Short mmCIF file of C-alpha atoms and ligand atoms in Angstrom, two decimals:
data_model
loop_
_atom_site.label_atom_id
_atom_site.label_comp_id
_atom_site.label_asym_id
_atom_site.label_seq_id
_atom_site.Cartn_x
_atom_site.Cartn_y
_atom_site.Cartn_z
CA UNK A 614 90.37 267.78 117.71
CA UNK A 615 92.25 270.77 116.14
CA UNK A 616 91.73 274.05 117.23
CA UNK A 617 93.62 276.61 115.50
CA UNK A 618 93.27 279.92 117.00
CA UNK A 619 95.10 283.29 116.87
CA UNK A 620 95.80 285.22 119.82
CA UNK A 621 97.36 288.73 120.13
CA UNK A 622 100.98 289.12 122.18
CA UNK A 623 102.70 291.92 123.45
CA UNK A 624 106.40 292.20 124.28
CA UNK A 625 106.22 295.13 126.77
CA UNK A 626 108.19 298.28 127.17
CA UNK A 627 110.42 296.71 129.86
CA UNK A 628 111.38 293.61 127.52
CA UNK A 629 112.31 295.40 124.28
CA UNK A 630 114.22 297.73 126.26
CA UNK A 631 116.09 295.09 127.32
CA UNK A 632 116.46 293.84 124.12
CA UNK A 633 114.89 290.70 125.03
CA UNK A 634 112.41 290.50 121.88
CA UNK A 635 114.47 288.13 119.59
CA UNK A 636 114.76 285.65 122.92
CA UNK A 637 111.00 285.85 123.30
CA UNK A 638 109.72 285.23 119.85
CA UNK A 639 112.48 282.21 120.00
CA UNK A 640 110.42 280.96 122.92
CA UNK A 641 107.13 281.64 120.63
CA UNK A 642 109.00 279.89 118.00
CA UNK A 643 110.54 277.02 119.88
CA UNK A 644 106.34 276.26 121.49
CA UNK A 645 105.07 275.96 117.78
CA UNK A 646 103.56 279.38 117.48
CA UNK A 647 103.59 280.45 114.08
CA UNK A 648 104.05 284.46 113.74
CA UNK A 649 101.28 285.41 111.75
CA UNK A 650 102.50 289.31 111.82
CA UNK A 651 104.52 291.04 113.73
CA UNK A 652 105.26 294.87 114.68
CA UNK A 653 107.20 297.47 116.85
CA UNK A 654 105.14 300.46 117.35
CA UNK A 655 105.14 303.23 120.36
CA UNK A 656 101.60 303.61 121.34
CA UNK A 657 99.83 307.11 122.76
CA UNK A 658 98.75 307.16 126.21
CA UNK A 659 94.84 307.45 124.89
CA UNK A 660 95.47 303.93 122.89
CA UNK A 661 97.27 302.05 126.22
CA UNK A 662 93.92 303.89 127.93
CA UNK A 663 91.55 302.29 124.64
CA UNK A 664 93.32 299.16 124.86
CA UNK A 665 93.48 298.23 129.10
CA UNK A 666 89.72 299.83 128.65
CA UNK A 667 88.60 296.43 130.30
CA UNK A 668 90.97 297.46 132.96
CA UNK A 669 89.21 301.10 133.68
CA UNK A 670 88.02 300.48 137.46
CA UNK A 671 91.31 299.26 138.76
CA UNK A 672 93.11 300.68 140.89
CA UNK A 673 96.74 300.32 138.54
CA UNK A 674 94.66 301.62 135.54
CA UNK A 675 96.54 304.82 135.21
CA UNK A 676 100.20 303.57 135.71
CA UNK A 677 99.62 300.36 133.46
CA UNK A 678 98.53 303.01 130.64
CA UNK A 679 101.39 305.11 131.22
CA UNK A 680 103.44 302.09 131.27
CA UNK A 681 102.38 300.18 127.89
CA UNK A 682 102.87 303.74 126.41
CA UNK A 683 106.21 304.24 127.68
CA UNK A 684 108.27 302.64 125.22
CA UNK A 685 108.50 300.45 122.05
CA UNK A 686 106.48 297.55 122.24
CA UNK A 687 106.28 294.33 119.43
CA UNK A 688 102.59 293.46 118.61
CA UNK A 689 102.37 289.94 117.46
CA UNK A 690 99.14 287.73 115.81
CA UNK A 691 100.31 283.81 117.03
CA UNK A 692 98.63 280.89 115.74
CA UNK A 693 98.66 277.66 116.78
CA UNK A 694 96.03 274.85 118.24
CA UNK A 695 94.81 276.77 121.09
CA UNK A 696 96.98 279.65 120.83
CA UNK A 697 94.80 281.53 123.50
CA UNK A 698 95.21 278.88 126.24
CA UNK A 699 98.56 277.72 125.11
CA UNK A 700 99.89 281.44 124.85
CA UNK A 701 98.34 281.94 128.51
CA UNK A 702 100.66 279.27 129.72
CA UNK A 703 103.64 279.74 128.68
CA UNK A 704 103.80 283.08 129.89
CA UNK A 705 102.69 282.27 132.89
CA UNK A 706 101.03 284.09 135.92
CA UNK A 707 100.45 288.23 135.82
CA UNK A 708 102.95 288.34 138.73
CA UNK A 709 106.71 286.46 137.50
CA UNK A 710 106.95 286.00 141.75
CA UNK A 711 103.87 283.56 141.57
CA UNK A 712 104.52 282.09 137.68
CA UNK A 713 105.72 278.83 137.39
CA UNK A 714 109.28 277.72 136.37
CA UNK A 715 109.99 277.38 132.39
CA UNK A 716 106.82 280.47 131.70
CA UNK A 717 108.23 283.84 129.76
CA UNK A 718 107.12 286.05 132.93
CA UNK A 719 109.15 283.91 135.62
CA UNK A 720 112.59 283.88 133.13
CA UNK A 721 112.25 287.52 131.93
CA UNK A 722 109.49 289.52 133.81
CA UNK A 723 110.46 291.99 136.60
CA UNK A 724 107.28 292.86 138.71
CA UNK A 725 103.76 292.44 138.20
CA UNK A 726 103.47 295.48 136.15
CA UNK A 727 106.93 295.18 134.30
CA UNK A 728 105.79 291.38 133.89
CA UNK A 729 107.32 291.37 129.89
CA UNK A 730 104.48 290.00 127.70
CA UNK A 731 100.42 290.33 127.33
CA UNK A 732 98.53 287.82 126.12
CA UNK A 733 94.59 287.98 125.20
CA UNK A 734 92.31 285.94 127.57
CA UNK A 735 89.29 284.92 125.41
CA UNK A 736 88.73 284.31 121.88
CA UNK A 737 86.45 287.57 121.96
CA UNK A 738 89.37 289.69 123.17
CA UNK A 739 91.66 288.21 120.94
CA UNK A 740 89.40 289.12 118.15
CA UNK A 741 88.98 292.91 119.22
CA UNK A 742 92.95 293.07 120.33
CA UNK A 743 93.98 291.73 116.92
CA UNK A 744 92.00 294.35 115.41
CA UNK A 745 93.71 297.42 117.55
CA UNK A 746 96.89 296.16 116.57
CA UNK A 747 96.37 295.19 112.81
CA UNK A 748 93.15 296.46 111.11
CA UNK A 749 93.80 298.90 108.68
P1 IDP B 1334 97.32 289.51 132.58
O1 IDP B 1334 98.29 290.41 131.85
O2 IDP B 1334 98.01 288.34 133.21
O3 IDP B 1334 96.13 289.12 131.74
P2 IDP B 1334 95.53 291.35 133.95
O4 IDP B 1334 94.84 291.05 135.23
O5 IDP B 1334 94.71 291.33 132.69
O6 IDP B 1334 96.78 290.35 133.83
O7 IDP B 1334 96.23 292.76 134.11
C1 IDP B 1334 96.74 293.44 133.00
C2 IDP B 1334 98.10 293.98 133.36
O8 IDP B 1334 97.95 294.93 134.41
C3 IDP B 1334 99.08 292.94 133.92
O9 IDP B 1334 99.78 292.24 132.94
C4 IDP B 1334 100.00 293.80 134.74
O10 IDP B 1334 100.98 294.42 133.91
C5 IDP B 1334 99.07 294.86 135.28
N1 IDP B 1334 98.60 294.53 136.62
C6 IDP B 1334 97.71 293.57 136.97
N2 IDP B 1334 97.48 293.54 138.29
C7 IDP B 1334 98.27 294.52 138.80
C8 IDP B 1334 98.47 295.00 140.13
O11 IDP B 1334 97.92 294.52 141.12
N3 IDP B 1334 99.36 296.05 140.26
C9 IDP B 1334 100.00 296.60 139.20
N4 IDP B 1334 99.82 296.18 137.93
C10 IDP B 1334 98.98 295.15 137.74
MG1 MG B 1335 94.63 290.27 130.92
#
């Protein structure tokens, strides 16, 4: 049965600054995501803090706030038949040590908070990350 869903992506601070972003959205590309929008934005610390808000209690709260505000980022809408799922898989687990082989975190990411992409978990926080990113 089709599913088509949109999920919202992140190429973090440590990718772009690499210049890996064209090599990731390839990857997007080459799974049969379709790039719905797409843009590079630097966001505040108080955003990072408004977006990770789900993320308050832990212990890496601060740093991964400081981190996701560090530096450009690309905010991406991908669609596909299960995008949520499907995007959760190919990136592969939060830390690239444990993600399996052929997954965007174990190719490109550095540690588990320099781990190269985000990827929403649930249709509801796709909805509401979509939104940070792209409602106007
Ligand atoms: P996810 O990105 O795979 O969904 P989450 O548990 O939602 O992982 O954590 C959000 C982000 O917080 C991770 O992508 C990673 O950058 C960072 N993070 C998660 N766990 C740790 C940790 O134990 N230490 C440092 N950073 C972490
Ligand atoms: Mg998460």
């Amino acid at each position: 049965m089709s599913n088509i869903q949109q999920t919202l992506s992140i190429i973090k601070p440590d990718a772009v600054e690499r210049n890996l972003s064209e090599e990731i959205k390839k990857v997007f590309k080459n799974n049969n995501f379709n790039i719905l929008k797409e843009k590079k934005v630097k966001i505040s610390k108080s955003e990072a803090e408004k977006f990770y808000q789900i993320h308050q209690t832990k212990p890496f709260y601060n740093d991964l706030c400081e981190y996701l505000s560090s530096g450009p980022i690309i905010a991406m809408i991908l669609e596909k038949n299960d995008a949520i799922l499907e995007n959760r898989k190919l990136m592969g687990a939060t830390d690239p040590l444990k993600a399996d082989i052929g997954t965007i975190r174990k190719k490109y990411g550095i540690s588990i908070d320099k781990n190269s992409v985000h990827g929403s978990d649930s249709e509801e926080n796709a909805k509401k990350e979509i939104d940070f990113f792209f409602k106007d």
